[in-house]
PDB file of C-alpha atoms and ligand atoms in Angstrom:
ATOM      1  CA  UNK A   1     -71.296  82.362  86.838  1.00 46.00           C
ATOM      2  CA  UNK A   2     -69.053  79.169  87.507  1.00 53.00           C
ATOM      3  CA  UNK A   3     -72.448  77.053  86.944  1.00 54.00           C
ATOM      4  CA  UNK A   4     -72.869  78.987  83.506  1.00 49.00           C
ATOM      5  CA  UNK A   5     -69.127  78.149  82.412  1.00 46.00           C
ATOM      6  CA  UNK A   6     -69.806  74.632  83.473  1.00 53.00           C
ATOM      7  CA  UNK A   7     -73.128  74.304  81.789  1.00 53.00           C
ATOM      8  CA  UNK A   8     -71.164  75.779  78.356  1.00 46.00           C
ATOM      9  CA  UNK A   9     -68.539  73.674  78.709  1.00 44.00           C
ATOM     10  CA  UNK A  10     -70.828  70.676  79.251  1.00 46.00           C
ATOM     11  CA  UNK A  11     -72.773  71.704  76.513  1.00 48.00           C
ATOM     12  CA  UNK A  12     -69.018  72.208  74.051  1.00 44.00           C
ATOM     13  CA  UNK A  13     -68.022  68.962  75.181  1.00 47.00           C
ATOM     14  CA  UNK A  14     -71.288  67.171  74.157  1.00 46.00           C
ATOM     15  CA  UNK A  15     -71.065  69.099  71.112  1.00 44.00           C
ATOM     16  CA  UNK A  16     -67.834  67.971  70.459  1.00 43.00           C
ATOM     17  CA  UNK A  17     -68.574  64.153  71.307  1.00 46.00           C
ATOM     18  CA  UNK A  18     -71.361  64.159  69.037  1.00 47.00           C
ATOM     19  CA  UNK A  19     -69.662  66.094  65.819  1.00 48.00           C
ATOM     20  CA  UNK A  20     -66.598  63.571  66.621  1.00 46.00           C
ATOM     21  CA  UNK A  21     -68.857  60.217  66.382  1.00 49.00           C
ATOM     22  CA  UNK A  22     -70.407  62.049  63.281  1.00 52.00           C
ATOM     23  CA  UNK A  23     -67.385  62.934  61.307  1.00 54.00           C
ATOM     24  CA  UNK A  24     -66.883  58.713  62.553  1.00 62.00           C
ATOM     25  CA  UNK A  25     -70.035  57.212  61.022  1.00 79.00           C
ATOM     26  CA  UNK A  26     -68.933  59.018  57.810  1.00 87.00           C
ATOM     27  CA  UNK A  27     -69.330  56.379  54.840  1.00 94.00           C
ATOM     28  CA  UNK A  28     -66.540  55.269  53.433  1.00 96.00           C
ATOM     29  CA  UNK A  29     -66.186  55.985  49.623  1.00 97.00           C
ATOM     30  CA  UNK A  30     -65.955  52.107  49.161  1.00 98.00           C
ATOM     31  CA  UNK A  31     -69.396  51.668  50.984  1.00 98.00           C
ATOM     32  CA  UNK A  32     -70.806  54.967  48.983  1.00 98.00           C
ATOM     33  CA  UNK A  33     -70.073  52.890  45.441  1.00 98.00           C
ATOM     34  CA  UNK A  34     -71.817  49.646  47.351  1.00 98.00           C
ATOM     35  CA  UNK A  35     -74.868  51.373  47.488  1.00 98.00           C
ATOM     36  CA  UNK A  36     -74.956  52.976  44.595  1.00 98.00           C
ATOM     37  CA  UNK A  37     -74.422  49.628  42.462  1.00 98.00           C
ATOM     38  CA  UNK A  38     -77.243  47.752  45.251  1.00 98.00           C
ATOM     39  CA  UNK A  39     -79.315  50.776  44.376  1.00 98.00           C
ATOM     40  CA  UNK A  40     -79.241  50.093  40.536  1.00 98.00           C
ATOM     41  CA  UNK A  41     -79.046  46.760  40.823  1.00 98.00           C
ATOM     42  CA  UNK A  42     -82.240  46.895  42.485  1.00 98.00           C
ATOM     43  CA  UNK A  43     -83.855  49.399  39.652  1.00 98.00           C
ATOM     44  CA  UNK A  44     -82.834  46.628  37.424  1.00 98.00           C
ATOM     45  CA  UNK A  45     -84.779  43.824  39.127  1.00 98.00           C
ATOM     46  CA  UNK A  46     -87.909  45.940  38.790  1.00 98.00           C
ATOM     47  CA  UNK A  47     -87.275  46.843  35.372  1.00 98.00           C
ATOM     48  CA  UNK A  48     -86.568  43.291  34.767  1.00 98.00           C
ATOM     49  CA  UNK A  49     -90.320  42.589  36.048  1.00 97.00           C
ATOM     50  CA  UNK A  50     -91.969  44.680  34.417  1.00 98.00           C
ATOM     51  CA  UNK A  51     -90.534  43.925  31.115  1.00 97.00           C
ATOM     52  CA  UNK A  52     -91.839  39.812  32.000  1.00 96.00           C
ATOM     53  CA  UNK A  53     -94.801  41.732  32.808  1.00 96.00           C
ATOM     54  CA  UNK A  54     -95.612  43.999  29.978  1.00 95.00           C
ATOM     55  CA  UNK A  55     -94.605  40.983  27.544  1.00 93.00           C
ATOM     56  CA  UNK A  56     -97.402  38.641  29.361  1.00 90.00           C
ATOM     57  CA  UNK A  57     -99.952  40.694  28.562  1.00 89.00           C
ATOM     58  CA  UNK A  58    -100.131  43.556  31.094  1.00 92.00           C
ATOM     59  CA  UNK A  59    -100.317  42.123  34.909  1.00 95.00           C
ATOM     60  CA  UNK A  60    -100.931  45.611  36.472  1.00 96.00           C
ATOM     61  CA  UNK A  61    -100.650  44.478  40.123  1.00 96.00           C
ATOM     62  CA  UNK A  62     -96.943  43.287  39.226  1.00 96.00           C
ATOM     63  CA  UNK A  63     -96.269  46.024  37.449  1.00 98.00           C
ATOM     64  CA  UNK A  64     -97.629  48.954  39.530  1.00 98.00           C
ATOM     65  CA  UNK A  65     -95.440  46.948  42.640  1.00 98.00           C
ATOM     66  CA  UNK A  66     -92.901  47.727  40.645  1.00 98.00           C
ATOM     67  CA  UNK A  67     -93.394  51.141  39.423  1.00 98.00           C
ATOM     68  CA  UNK A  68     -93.857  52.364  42.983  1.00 98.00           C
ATOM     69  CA  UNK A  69     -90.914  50.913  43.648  1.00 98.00           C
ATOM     70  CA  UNK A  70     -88.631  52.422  41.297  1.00 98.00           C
ATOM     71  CA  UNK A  71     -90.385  55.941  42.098  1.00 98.00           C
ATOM     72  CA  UNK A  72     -89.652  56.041  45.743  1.00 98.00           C
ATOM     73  CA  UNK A  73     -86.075  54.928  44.910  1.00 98.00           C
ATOM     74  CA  UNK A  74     -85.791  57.446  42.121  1.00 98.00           C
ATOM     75  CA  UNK A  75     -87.423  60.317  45.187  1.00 98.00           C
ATOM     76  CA  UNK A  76     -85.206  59.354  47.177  1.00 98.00           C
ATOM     77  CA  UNK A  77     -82.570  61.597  46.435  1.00 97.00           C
ATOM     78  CA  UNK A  78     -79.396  59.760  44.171  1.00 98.00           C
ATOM     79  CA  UNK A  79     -77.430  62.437  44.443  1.00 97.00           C
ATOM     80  CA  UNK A  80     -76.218  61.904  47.869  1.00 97.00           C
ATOM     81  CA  UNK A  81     -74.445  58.754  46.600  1.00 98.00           C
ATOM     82  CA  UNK A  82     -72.395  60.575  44.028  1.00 98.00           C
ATOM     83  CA  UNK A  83     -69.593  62.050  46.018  1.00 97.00           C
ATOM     84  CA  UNK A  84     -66.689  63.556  44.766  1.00 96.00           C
ATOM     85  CA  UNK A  85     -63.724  61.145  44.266  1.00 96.00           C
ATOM     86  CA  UNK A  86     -66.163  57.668  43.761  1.00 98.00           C
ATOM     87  CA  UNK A  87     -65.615  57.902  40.005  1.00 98.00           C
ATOM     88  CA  UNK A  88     -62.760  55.435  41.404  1.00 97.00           C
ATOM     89  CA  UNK A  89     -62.454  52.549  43.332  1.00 98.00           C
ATOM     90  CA  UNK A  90     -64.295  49.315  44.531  1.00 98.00           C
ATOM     91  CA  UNK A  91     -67.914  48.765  45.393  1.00 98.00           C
ATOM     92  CA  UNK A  92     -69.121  45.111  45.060  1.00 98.00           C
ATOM     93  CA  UNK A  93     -66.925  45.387  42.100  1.00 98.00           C
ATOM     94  CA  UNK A  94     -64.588  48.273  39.836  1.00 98.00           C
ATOM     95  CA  UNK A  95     -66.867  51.521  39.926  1.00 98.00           C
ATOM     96  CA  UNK A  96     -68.178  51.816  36.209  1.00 98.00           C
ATOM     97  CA  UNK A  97     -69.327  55.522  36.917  1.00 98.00           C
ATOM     98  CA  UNK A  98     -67.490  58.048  34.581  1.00 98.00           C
ATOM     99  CA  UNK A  99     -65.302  61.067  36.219  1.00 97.00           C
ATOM    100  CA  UNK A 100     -67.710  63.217  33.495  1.00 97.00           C
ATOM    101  CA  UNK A 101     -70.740  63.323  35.988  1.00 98.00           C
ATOM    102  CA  UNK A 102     -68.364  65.737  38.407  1.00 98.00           C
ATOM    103  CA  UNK A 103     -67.101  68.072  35.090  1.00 97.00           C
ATOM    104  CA  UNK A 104     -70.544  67.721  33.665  1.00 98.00           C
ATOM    105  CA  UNK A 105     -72.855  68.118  36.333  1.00 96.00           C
ATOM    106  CA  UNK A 106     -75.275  70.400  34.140  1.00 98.00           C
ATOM    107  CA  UNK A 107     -76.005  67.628  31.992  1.00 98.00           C
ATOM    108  CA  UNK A 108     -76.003  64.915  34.923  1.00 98.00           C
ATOM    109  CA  UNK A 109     -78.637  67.087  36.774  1.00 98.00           C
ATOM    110  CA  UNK A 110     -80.740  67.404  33.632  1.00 98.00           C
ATOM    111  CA  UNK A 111     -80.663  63.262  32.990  1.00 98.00           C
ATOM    112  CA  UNK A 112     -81.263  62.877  36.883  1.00 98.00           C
ATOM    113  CA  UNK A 113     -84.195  65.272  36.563  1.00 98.00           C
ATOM    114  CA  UNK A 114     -85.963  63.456  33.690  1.00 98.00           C
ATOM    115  CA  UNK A 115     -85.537  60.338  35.414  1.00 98.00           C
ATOM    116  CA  UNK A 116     -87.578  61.414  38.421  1.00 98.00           C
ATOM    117  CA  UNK A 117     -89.779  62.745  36.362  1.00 98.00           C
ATOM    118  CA  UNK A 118     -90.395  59.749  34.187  1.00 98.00           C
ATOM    119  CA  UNK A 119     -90.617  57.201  37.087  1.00 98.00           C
ATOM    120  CA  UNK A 120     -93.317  59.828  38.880  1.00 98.00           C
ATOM    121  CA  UNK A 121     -94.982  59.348  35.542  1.00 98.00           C
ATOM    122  CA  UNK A 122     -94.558  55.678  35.439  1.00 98.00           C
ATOM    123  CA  UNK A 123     -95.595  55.056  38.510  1.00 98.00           C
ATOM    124  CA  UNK A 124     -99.509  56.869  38.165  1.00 98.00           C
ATOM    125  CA  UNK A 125     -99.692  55.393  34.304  1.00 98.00           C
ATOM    126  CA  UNK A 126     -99.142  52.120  35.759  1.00 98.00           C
ATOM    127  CA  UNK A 127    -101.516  52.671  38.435  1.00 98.00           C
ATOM    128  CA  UNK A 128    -104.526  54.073  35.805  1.00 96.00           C
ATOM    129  CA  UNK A 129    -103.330  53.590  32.115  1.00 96.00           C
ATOM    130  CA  UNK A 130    -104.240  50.922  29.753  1.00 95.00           C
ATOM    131  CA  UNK A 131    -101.744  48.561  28.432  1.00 95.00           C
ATOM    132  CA  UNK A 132    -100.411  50.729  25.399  1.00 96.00           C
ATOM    133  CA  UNK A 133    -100.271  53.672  27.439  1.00 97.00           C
ATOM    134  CA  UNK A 134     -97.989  51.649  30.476  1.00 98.00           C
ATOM    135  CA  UNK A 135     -95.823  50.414  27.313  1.00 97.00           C
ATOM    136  CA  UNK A 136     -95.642  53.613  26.233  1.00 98.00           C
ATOM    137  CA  UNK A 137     -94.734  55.536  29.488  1.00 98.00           C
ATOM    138  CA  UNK A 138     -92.032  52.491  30.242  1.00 98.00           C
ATOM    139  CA  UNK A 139     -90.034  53.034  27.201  1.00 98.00           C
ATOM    140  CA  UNK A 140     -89.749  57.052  28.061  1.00 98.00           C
ATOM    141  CA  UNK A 141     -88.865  55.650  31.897  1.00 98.00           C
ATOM    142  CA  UNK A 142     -85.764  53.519  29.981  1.00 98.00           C
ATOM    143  CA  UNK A 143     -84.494  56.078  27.705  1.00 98.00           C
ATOM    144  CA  UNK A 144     -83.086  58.230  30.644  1.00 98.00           C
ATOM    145  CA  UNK A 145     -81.482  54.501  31.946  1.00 98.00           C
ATOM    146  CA  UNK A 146     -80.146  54.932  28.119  1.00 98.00           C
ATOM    147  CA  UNK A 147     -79.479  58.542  28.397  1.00 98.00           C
ATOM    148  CA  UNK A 148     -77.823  58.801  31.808  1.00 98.00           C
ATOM    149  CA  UNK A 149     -75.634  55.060  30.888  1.00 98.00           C
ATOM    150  CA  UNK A 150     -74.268  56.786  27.663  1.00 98.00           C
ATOM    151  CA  UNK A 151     -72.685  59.927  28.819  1.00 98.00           C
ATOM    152  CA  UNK A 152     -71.931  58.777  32.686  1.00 98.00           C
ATOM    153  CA  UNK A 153     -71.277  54.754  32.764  1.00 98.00           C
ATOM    154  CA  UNK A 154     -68.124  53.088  31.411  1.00 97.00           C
ATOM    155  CA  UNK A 155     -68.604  49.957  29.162  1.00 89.00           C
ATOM    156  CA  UNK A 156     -66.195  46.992  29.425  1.00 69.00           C
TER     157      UNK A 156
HETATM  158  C1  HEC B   1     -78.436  59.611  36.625  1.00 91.19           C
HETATM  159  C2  HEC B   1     -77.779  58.509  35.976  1.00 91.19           C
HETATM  160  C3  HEC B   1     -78.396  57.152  35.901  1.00 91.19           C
HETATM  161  C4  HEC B   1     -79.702  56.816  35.636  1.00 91.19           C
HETATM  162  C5  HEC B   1     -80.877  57.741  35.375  1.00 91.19           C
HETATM  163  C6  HEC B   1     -79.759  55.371  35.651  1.00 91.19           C
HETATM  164  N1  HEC B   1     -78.524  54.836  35.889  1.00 91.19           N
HETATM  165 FE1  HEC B   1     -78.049  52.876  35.967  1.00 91.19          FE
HETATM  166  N2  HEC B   1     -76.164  53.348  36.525  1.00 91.19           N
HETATM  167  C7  HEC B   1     -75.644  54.626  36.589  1.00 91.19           C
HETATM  168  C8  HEC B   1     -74.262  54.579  37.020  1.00 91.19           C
HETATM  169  C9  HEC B   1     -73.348  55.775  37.236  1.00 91.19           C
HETATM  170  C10 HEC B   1     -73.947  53.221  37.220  1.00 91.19           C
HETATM  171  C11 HEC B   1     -72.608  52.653  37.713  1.00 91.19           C
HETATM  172  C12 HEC B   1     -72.559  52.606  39.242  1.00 91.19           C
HETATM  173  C13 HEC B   1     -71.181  52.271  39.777  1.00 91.19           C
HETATM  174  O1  HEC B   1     -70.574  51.290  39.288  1.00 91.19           O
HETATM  175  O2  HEC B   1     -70.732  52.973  40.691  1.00 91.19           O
HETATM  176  C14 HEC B   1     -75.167  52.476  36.889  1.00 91.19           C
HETATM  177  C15 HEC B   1     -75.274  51.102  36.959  1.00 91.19           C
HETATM  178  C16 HEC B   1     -76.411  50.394  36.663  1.00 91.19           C
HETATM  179  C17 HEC B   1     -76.515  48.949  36.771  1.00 91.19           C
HETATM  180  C18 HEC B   1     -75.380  48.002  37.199  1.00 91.19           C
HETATM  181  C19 HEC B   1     -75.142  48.077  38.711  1.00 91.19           C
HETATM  182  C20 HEC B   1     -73.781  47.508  39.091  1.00 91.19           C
HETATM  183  O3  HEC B   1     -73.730  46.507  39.821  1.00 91.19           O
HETATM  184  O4  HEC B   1     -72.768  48.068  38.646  1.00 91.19           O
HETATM  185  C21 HEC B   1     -77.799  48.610  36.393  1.00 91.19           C
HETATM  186  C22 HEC B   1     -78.404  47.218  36.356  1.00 91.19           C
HETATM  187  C23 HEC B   1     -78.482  49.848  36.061  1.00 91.19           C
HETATM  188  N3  HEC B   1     -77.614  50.916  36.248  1.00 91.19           N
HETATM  189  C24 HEC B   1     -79.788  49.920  35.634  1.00 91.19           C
HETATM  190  C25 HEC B   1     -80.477  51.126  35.440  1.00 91.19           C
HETATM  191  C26 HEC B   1     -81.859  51.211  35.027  1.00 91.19           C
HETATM  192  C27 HEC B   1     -82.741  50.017  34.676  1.00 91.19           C
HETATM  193  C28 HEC B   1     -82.172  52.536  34.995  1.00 91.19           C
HETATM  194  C29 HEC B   1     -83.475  53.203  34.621  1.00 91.19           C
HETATM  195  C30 HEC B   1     -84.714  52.714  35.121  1.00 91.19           C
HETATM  196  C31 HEC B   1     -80.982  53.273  35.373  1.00 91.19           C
HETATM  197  N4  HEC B   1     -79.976  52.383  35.635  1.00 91.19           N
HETATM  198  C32 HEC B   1     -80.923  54.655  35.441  1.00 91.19           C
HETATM  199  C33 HEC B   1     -76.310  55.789  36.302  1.00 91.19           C
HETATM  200  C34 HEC B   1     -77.660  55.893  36.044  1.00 91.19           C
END
């Protein structure tokens, strides 16, 4: 019996350690925004490449390198970077992201979803399509940038 109560309390105490360095190793909101901006700006280079791309006269290597890119990002789950309470404050710079994505999460979950949807797309036009079809699929890709910048991002 004594060996059970030790073995418990071994096992509370390790639970407790562990849950403590957790609730620890939470990110800050500052670091949350960080990402979140990195994340974007990073969606940006590739969009940026493409668009070089696309105006050269259809380089599908660069392209689909780019696609796939912006497809595992956009799989990758967003969401966990917008937490309550970071429609304020400092990433790499003043947050830009509008308290309306909390109040209007309906319509932020509807943007979000045609965005993954549309860089899935993307991503197996570029791979396959010809260049009017990659065109095509690109400019649906960049209307939910449009979409999701026009109710949810602050302009200067
Ligand atoms: C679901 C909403 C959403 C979608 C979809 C979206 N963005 Fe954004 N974007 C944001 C928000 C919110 C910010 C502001 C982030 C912040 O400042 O915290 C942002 C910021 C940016 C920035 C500036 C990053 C910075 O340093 O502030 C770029 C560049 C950008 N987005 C490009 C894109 C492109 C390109 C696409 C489409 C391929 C896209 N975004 C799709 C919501 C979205």
């Amino acid at each position: 019996m004594q060996q059970y109560f030790r073995k418990t309390c071994g096992a509370l105490a390790l639970l407790c350690l562990s849950t403590g360095a957790l609730a620890q190793e939470a990110p800050k909101p500052e670091q949350i925004i960080k990402w979140r901006q990195s994340v974007y700006q990073t969606i940006g280079w590739e969009c940026g490449r493409i668009r070089i791309s696309l105006d050269k006269g259809f380089e599908r290597e660069e392209v689909k390198k780019a696609a796939d890119a912006i497809a595992a990002i956009a799989n990758s789950g967003l969401g966990a970077l917008y937490v309550p309470g970071t429609d304020k404050g400092k990433g790499w710079h003043d947050t830009t992201l509008k308290p309306e994505f909390f109040s209007n999460a309906a319509k932020a979950t509807e943007i979000a979803r045609s965005f993954v949807k549309e860089a899935n797309d993307f991503a197996r036009v570029a791979a396959t399509g010809d260049a009017a079809t990659v065109k095509s699929q690109f400019g649906k890709l960049t209307q939910t940038c449009k979409s999701c910048h026009d109710e949810f991002r602050k302009r200067d």
